[in-house]
Coordinates of C-alpha atoms and ligand atoms in Angstrom, one line a residue:
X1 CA -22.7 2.9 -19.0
X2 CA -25.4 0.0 -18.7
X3 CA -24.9 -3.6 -17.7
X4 CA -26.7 -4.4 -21.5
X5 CA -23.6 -6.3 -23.3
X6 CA -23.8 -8.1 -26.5
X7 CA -20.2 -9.9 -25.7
X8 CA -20.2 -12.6 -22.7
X9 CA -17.4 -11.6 -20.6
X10 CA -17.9 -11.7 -17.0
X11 CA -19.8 -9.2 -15.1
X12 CA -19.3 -8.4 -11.6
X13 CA -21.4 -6.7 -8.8
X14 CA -21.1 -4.5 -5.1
X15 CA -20.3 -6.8 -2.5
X16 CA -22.2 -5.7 0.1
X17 CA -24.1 -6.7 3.3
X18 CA -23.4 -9.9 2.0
X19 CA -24.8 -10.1 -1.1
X20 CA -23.5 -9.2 -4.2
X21 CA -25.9 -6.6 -6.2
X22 CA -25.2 -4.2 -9.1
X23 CA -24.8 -0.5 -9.2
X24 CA -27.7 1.5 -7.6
X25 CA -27.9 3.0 -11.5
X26 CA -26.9 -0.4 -13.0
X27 CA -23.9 1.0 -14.3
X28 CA -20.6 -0.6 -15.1
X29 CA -16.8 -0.1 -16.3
X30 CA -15.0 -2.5 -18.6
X31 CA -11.7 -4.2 -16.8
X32 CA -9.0 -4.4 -19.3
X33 CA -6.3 -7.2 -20.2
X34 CA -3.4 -5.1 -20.3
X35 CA -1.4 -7.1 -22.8
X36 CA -4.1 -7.4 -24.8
X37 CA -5.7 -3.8 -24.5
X38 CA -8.9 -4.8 -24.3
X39 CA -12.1 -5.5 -21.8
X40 CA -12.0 -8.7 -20.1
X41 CA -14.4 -8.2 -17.5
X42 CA -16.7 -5.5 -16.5
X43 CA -16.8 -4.5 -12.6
X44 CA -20.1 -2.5 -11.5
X45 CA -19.0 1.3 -11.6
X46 CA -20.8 2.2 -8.1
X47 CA -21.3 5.5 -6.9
X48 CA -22.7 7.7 -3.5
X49 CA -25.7 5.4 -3.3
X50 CA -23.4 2.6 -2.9
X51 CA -21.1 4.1 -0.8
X52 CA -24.2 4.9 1.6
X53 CA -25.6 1.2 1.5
X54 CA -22.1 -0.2 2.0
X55 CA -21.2 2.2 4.9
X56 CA -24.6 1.2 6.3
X57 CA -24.3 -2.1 6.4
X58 CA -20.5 -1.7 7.8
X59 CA -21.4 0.6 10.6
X60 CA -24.6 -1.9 11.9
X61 CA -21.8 -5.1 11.5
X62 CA -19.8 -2.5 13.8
X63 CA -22.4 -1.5 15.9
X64 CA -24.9 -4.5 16.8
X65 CA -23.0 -7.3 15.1
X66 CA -20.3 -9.9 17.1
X67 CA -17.3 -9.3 14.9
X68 CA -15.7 -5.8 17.2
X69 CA -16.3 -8.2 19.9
X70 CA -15.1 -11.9 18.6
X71 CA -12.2 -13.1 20.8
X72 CA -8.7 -12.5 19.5
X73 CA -8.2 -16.5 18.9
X74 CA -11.2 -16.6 17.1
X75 CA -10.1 -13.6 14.3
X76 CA -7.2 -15.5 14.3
X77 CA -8.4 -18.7 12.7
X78 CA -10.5 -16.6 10.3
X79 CA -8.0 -14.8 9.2
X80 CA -5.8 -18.0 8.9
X81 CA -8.4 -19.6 7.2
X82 CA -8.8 -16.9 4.2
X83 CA -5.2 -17.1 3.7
X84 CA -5.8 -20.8 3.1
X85 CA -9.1 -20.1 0.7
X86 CA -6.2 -17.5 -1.3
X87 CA -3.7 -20.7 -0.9
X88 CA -6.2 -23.1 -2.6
X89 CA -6.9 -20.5 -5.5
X90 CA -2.9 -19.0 -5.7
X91 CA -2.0 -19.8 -9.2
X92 CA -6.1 -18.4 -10.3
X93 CA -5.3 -15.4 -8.6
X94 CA -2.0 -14.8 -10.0
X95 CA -3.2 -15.5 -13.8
X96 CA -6.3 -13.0 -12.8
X97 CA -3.4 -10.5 -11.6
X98 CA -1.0 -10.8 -14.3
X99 CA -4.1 -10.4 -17.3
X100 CA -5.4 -7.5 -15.4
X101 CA -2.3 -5.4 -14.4
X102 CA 0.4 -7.0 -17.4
X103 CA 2.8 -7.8 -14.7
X104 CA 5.0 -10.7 -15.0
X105 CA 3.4 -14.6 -14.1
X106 CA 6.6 -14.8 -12.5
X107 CA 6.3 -12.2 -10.1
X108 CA 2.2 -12.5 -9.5
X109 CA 3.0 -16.4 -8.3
X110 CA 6.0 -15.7 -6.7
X111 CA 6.1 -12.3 -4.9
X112 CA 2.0 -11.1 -4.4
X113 CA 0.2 -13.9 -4.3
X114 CA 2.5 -15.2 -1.7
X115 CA 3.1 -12.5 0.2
X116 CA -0.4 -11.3 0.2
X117 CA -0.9 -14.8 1.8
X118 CA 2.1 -13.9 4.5
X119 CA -0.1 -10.7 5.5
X120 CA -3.1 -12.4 6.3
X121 CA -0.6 -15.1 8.3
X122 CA 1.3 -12.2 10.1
X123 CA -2.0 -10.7 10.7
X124 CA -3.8 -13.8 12.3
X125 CA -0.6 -14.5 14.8
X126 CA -1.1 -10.7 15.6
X127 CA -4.8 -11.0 16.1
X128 CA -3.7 -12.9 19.3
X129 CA -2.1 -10.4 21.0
X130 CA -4.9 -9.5 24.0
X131 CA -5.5 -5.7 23.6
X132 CA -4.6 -5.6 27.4
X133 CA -1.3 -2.8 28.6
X134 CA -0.9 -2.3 31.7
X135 CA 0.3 0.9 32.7
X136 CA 3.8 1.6 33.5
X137 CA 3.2 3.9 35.9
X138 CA 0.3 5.0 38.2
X139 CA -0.7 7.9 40.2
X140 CA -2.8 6.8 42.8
X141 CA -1.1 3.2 43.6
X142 CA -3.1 2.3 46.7
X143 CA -6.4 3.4 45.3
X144 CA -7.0 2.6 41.9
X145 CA -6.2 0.2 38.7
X146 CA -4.8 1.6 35.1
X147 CA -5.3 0.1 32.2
X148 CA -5.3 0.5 28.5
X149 CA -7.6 -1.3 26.5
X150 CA -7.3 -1.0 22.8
X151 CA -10.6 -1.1 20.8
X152 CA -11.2 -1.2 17.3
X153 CA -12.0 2.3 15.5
X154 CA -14.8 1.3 13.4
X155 CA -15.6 1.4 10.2
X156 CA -12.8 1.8 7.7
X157 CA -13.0 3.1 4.5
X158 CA -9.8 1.7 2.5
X159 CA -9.1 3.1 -1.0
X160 CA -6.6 1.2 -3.0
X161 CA -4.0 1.9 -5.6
X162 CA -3.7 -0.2 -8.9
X163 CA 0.0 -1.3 -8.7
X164 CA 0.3 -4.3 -6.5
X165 CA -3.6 -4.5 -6.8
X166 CA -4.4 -8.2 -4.3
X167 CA -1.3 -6.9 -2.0
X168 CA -3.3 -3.9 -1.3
X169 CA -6.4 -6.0 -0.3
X170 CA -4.0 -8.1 2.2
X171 CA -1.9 -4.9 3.6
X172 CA -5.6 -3.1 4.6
X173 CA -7.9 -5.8 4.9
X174 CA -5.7 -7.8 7.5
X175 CA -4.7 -5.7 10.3
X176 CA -8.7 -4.1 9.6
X177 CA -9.7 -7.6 10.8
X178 CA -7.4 -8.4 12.9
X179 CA -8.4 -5.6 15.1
X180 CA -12.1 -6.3 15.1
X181 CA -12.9 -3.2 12.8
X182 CA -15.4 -3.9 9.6
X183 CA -14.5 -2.6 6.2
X184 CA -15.5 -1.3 2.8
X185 CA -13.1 -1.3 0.2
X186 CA -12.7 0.3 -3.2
X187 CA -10.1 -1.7 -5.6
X188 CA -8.5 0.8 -8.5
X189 CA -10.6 1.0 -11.7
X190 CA -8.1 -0.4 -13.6
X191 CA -7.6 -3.6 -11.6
X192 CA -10.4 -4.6 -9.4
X193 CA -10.2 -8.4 -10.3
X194 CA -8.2 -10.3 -7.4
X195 CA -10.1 -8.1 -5.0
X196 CA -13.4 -9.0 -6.5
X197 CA -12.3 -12.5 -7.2
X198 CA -11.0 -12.6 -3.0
X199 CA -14.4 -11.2 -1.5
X200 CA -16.2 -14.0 -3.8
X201 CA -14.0 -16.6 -2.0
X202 CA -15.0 -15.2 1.3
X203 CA -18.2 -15.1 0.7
X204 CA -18.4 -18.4 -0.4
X205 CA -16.6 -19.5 2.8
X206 CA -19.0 -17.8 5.7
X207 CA -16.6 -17.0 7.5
X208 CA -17.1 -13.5 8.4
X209 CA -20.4 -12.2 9.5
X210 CA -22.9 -10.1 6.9
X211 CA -21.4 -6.4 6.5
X212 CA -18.1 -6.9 7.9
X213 CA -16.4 -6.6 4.7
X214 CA -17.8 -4.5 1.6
X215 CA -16.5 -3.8 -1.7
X216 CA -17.7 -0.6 -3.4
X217 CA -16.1 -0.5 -7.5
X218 CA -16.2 3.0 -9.0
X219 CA -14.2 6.0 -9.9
X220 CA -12.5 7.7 -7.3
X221 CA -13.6 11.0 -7.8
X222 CA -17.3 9.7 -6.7
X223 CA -16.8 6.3 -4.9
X224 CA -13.1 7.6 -3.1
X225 CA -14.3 10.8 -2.1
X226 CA -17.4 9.6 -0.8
X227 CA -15.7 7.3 1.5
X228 CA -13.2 9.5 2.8
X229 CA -16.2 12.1 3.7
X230 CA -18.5 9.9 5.2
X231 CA -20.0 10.4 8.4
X232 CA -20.1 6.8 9.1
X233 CA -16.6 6.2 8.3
X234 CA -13.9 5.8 11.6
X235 CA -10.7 6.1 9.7
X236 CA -9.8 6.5 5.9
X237 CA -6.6 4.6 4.7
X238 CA -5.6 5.0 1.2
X239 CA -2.8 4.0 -1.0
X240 CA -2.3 6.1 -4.1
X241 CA -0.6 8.9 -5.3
X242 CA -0.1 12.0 -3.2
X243 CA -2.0 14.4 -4.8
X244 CA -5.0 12.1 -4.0
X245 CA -3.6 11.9 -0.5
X246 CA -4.2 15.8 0.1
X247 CA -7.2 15.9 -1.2
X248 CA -8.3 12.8 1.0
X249 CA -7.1 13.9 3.9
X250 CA -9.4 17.3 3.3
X251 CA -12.2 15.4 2.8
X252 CA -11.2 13.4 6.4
X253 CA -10.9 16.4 8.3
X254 CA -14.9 17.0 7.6
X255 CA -15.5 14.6 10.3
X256 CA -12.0 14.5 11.9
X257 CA -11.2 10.7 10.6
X258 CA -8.4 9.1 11.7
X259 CA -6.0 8.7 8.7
X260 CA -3.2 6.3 6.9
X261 CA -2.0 7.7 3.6
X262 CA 0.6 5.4 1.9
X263 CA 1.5 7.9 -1.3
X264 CA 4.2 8.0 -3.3
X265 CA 7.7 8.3 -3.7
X266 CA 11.0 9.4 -5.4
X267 CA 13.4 7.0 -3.7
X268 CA 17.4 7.5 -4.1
X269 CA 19.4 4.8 -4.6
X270 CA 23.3 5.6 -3.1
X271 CA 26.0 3.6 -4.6
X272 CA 28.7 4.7 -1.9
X273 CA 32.0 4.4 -3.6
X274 CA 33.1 1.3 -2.0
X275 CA 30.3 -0.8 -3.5
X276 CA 30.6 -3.7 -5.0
X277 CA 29.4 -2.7 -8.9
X278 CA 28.3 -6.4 -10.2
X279 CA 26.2 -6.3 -7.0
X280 CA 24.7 -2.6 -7.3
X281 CA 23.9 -3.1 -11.1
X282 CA 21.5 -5.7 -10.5
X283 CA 20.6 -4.4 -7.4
X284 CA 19.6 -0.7 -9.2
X285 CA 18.2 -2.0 -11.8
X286 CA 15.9 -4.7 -9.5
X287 CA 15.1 -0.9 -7.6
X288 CA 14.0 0.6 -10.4
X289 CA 12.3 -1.5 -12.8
X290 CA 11.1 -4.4 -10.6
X291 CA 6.6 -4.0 -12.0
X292 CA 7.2 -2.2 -14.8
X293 CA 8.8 0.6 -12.2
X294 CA 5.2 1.1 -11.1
X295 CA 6.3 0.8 -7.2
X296 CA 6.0 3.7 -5.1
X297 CA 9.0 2.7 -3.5
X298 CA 11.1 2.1 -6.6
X299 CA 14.4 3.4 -6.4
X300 CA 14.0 5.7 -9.3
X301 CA 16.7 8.1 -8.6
X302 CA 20.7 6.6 -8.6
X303 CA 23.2 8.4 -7.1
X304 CA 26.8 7.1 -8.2
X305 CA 30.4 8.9 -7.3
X306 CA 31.4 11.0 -10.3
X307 CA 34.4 9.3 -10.9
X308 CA 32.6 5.5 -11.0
X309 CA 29.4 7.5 -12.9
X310 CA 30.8 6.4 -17.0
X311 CA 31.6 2.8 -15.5
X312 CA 28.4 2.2 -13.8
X313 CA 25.8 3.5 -16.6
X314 CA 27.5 0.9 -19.3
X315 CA 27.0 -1.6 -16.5
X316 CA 23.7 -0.7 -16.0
X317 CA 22.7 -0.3 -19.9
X318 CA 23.9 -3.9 -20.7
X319 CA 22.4 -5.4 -18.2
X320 CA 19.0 -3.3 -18.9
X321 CA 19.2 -4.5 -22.9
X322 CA 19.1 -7.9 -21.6
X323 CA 15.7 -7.5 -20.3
X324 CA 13.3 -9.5 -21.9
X325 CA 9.6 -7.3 -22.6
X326 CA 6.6 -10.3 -23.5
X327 CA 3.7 -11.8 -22.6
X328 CA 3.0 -11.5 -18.9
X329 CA 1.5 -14.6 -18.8
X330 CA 5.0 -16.2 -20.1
X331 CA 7.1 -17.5 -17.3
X332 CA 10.5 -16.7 -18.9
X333 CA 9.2 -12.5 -19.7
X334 CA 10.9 -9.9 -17.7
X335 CA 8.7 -7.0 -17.9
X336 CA 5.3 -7.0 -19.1
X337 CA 3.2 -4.2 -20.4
X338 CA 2.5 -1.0 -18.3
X339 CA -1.2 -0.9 -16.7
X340 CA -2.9 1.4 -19.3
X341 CA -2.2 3.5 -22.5
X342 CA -3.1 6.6 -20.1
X343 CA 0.0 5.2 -18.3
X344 CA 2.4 4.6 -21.0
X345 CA 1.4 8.4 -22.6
X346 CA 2.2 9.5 -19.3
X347 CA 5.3 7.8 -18.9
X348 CA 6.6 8.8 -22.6
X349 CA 5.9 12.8 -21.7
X350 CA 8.6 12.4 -19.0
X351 CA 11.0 10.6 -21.4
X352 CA 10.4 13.7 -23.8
X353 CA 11.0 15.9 -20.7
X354 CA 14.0 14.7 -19.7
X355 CA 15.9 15.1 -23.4
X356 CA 14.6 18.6 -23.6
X357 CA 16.1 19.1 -19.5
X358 CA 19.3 18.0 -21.0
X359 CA 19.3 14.6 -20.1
X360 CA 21.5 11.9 -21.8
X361 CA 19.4 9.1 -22.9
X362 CA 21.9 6.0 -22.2
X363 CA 19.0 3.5 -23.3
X364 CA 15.6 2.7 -24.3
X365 CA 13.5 5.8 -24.3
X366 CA 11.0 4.1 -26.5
X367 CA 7.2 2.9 -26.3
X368 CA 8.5 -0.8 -27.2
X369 CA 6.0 -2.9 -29.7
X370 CA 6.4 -6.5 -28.8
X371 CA 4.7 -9.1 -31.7
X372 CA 1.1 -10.3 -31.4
X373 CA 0.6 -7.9 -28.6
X374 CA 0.5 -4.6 -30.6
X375 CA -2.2 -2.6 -28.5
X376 CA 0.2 -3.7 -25.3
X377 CA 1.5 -0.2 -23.7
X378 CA 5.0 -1.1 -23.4
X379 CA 7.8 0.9 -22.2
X380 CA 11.1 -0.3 -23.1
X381 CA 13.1 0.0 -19.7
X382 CA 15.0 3.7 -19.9
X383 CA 18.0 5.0 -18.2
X384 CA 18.8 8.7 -18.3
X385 CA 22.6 9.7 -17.9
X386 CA 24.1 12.9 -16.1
X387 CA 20.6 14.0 -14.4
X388 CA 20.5 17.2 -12.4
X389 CA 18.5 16.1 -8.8
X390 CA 17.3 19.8 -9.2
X391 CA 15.3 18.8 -12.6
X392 CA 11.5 17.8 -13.1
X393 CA 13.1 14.1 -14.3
X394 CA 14.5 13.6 -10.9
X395 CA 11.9 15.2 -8.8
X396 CA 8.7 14.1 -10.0
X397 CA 6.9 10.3 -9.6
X398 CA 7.4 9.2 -13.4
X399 CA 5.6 5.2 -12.4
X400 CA 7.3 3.7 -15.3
X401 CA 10.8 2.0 -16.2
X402 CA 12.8 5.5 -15.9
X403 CA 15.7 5.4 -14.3
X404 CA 17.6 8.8 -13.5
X405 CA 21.7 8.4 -12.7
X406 CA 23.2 11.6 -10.9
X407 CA 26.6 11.7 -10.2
X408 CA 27.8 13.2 -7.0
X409 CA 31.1 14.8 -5.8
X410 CA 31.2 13.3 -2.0
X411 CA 28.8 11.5 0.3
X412 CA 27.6 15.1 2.0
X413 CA 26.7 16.2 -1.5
X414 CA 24.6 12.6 -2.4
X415 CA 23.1 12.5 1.2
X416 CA 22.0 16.7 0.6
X417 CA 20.6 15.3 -2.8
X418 CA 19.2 11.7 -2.1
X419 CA 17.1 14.2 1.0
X420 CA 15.9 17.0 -1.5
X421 CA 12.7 15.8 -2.9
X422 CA 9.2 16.4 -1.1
X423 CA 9.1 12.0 -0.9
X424 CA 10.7 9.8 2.0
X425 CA 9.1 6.7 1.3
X426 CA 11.8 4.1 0.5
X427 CA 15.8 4.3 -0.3
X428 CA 18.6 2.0 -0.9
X429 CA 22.0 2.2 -0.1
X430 CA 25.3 0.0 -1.9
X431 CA 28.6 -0.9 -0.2
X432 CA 30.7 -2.9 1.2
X433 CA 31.5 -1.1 4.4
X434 CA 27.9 -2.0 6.3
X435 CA 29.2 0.3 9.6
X436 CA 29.3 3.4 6.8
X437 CA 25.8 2.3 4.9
X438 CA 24.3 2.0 8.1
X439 CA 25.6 5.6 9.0
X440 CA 24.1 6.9 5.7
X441 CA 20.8 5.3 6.3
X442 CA 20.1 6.9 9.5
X443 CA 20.6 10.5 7.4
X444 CA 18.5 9.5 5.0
X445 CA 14.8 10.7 5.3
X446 CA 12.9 8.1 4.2
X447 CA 10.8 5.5 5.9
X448 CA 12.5 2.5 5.1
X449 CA 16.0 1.8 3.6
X450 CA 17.2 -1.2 2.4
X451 CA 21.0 -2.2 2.5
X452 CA 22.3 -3.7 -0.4
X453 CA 18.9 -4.7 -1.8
X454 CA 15.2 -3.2 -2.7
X455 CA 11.4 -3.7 -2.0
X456 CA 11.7 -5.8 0.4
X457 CA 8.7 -4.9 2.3
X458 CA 8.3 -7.6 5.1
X459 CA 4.9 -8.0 6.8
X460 CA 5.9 -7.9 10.4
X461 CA 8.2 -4.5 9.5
X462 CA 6.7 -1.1 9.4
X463 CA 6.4 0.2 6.0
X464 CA 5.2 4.3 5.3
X465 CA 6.7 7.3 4.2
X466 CA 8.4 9.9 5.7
X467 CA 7.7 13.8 4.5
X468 CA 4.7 13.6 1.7
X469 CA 4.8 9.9 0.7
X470 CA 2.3 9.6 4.1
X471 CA 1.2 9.4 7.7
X472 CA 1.1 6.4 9.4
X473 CA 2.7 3.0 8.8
X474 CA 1.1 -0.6 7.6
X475 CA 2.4 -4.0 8.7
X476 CA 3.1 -5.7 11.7
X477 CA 2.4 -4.2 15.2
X478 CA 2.4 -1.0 13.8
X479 CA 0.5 -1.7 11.0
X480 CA -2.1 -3.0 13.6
X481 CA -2.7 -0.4 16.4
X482 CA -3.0 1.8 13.3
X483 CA -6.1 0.0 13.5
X484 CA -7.1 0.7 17.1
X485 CA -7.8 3.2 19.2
X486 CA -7.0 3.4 23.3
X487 CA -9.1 3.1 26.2
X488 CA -7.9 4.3 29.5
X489 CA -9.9 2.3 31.9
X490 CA -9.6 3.9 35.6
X491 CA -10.8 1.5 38.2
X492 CA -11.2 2.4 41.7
X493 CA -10.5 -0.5 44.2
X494 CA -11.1 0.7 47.4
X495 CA -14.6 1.8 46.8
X496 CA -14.7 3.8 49.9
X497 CA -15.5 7.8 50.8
X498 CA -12.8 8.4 53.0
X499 CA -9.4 9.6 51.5
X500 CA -10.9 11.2 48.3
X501 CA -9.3 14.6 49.0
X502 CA -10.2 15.5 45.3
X503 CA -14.0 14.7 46.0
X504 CA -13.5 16.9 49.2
X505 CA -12.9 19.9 46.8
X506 CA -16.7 20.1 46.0
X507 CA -18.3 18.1 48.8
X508 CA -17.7 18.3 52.5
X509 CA -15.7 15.2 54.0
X510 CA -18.5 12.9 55.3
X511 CA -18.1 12.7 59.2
Ligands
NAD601 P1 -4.3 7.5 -7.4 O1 -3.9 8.4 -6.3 O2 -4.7 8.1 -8.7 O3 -5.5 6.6 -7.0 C1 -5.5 5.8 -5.8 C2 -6.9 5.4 -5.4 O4 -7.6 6.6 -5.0 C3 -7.7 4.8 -6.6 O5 -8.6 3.8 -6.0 C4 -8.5 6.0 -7.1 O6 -9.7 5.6 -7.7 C5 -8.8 6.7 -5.8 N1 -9.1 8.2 -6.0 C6 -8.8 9.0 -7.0 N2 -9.2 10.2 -6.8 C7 -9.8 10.2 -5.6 C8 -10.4 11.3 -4.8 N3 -10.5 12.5 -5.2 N4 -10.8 10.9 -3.5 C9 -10.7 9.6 -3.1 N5 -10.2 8.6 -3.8 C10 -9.7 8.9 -5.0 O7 -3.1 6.5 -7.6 P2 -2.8 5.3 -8.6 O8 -2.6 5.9 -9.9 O9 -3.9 4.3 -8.4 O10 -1.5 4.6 -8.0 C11 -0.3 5.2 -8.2 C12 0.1 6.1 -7.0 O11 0.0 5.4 -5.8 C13 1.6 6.5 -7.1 O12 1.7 7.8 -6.7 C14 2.3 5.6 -6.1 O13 3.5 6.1 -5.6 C15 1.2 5.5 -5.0 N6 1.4 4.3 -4.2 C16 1.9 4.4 -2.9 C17 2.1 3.2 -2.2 C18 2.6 3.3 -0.8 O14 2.5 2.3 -0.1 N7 3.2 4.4 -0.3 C19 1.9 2.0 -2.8 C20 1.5 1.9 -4.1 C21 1.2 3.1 -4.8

């Protein structure tokens, strides 16, 4: 595609080196407005080129520029300071995030904006911490010094997914900073707009020095892979499904990157038989459906005790009907539109699937029309009955508002189940008895579990997946030294010949 348009919707460029420019073949994708289901933007649709010029100018900001070597306090206040620039621009950036992606107003302004904000916060206080251990133990006491230094890696190439699209800036860009590496980033096609609209605002500011951060828009089968193979590239950290995860981390082995691979998930929900019901119907339902049930943590699979299973889908079915499907940008909707048509088709084949596995539809099922926003890909929030753990329903990432319930016999039997899926990014578990959930979480393979709630993922927690939803983990300290790499620095402190018996094993003692 060209950049010729006969409409006047904004057109956005590379960010790169500090300069915005187009694509090296002037191309450019349209943006959608999901409710809407049409362009309202175009982003430049970069390719290798790009990728090439971006690493470039990422690897010199690495190698001759100040920013590796900028004291902690110093990344600190930057850091502090974009999170004011996103403060000043909150309710912009959650409009921009609820046209592009369909989700809710109410969630944009109150859950990503905010806590995107928090990461760059967390981050900053982080950024303090001097990159100084001492070593607990040492071999040669009287002689020499141990330390550890940690240095950043590099340059990091971060590839993000389209779900929780300025989130995703904040989780990789922040702890990148914060450590003193430099970046270049590649936003989803679908929703490249809060990232784009962010790297304006820092560009604006001056805060960061030319090349330190670069954002490369494309597809990811030419901008993605590019990144991950590049022999300029330090690490590779990607959020986004795990099929792209494989084939990223063979593209990373070329050159032996360092990799963080946040994929996806197929997380159970236990509602132990003690469990208070009001409390675990909301509760499943906020699991599964919270963004259109496009969360790789969503708790997409519920296991309730057979006997309580009748009970707790017509709990779960009212409550569902009562959710109100609109215009994202209405403060009272409850679910806005999926991201894309290519989503909602998606979604709908695995509604299809699970009545021909046997499935009981208990509600929805249905691409839902909502007025005045007819070319909207809604999905009315679905809830499957009596699902077998063993079928394609329960075992494959659906990323819609599909809800599998699967009754179980006893808690062995749930906990065997809840494990048997190739994912261990998130869970949930319900009931009263906290001693007992707490027992069940620490059977539970999964990288986080929440007690008696869902998707709470805190900045200062570690957050990743256990099994195929990843290696590594993002946020707080862990997040960060994901970000680093260790120095052992030896230092000898007696700077004498004498009483180097290892020296003497090649050279003769001097006399
Ligand atoms: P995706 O894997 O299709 O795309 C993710 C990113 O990778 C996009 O920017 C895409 O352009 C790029 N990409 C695609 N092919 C590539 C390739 N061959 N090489 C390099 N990059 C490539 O995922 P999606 O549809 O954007 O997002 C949904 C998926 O992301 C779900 O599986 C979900 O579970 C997962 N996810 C995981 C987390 C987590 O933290 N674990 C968070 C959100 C989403």
């Amino acid at each position: 595609m060209t950049s010729e348009r006969s409409d006047d919707l904004p057109r956005y460029g590379l960010y790169i080196d500090g300069r915005w420019s187009n694509a090296a073949d002037g191309a450019t994708i349209p943006v959608n407005e999901s409710a809407l289901g049409q362009p309202m933007a175009y982003a430049a649709n970069g390719g290798i080129e790009d990728v090439d010029r971006a690493v470039l100018a990422a690897r010199t900001a690495f190698d001759s520029g100040p920013w590796p070597h900028t004291a902690p306090h110093e990344r600190a206040r930057i850091l502090h300071a974009i999170a004011d620039l996103m403060e000043g621009q909150s309710n912009e950036l959650a409009e921009i995030e609820s046209r592009n992606l369909g989700v809710a107003l109410r969630k944009s302004m109150f859950v990503d904006v905010p806590m995107a904000i928090e990461h760059f916060r967390t981050f900053a206080e982080l950024a303090r911490k001097h990159p100084y251990e001492p070593l607990p133990w040492t071999d040669m006491p009287s002689v020499s010094w141990n330390f550890v230094w940690r240095e950043p890696i590099g340059v990091c190439g971060q590839i993000l997914a389209w779900n929780y699209p300025l989130l995703f800036v904040a989780w990789k860009l922040a702890p990148a900073l914060a450590a003193g590496n430099t970046v270049v980033l590649k936003p989803a096609s679908y929703t490249p707009l809060t990232a784009i609209r962010l790297f304006e605002l820092i560009h604006a500011s001056g805060l960061l020095p030319r090349g330190v951060v670069n954002l490369v828009t494309g597809p990811g089968a030419e901008v993605g892979e590019a990144i991950a193979r590049h022999p300029g590239v330090d690490k590779v950290s990607l959020t986004g499904s795990t099929e792209v995860g494989r084939r990223v981390m063979q593209l990373a082995s070329e050159t032996v990157k360092r990799v963080t691979l946040e994929l996806g998930g197929k997380s159970p929900s236990l509602v132990l038989p003690d469990a208070d019901l009001e409390l675990a119907t909301d509760g499943v339902l906020f699991g599964v459906f919270f963004n259109g049930g496009q969360s790789c943590e969503s708790g997409t699979r519920c296991f309730v005790p057979e006997a309580l299973h009748d009970e707790f889908v017509e709990r779960l079915v009212a409550r569902a009907r009562g959710l109100r499907l609109g215009n994202p940008l209405d403060l009272e909707t409850d679910m806005g539109p999926l991201v894309s048509e290519k989503q909602r088709a998606a979604v709908m084949q695995y509604i299809e699937l699970g009545k021909a596995e046997g499935a009981t539809l208990a509600t929805g099922g249905q691409a839902a029309r909502v007025p005045g926003f007819e070319r909207a890909p809604f999905v009315e929030p679905t809830i499957f009955a009596n699902v077998r753990n063993s079928s394609r329903l329960a075992q494959e990432e659906i990323f819609g508002p599909v809800l599998a319930v699967i009754p179980y016999k006893n808690l062995t039997e749930a906990i065997q189940m809840a494990n048997d899926t190739i994912y261990g990014l998130g869970a949930a578990v319900w009931s009263r008895d906290l001693q007992a959930a707490i027992e069940v979480a620490k059977r539970i393979r999964s990288g986080t579990v929440w007690i008696n709630d869902h998707h709470l993922i805190l900045p200062h927690a570690p957050f990743g997946g256990y099994k195929q939803s990843g290696v590594g983990r993002e946020h707080g300290i862990y997040g960060l030294l994901e970000y680093t790499q260790i120095k052992h620095i030896h230092v000898d402190i007696k700077q004498k010949r004498e009483g180097r018996l290892w020296w003497d094993m090649l050279l003769p003692p001097v006399e």
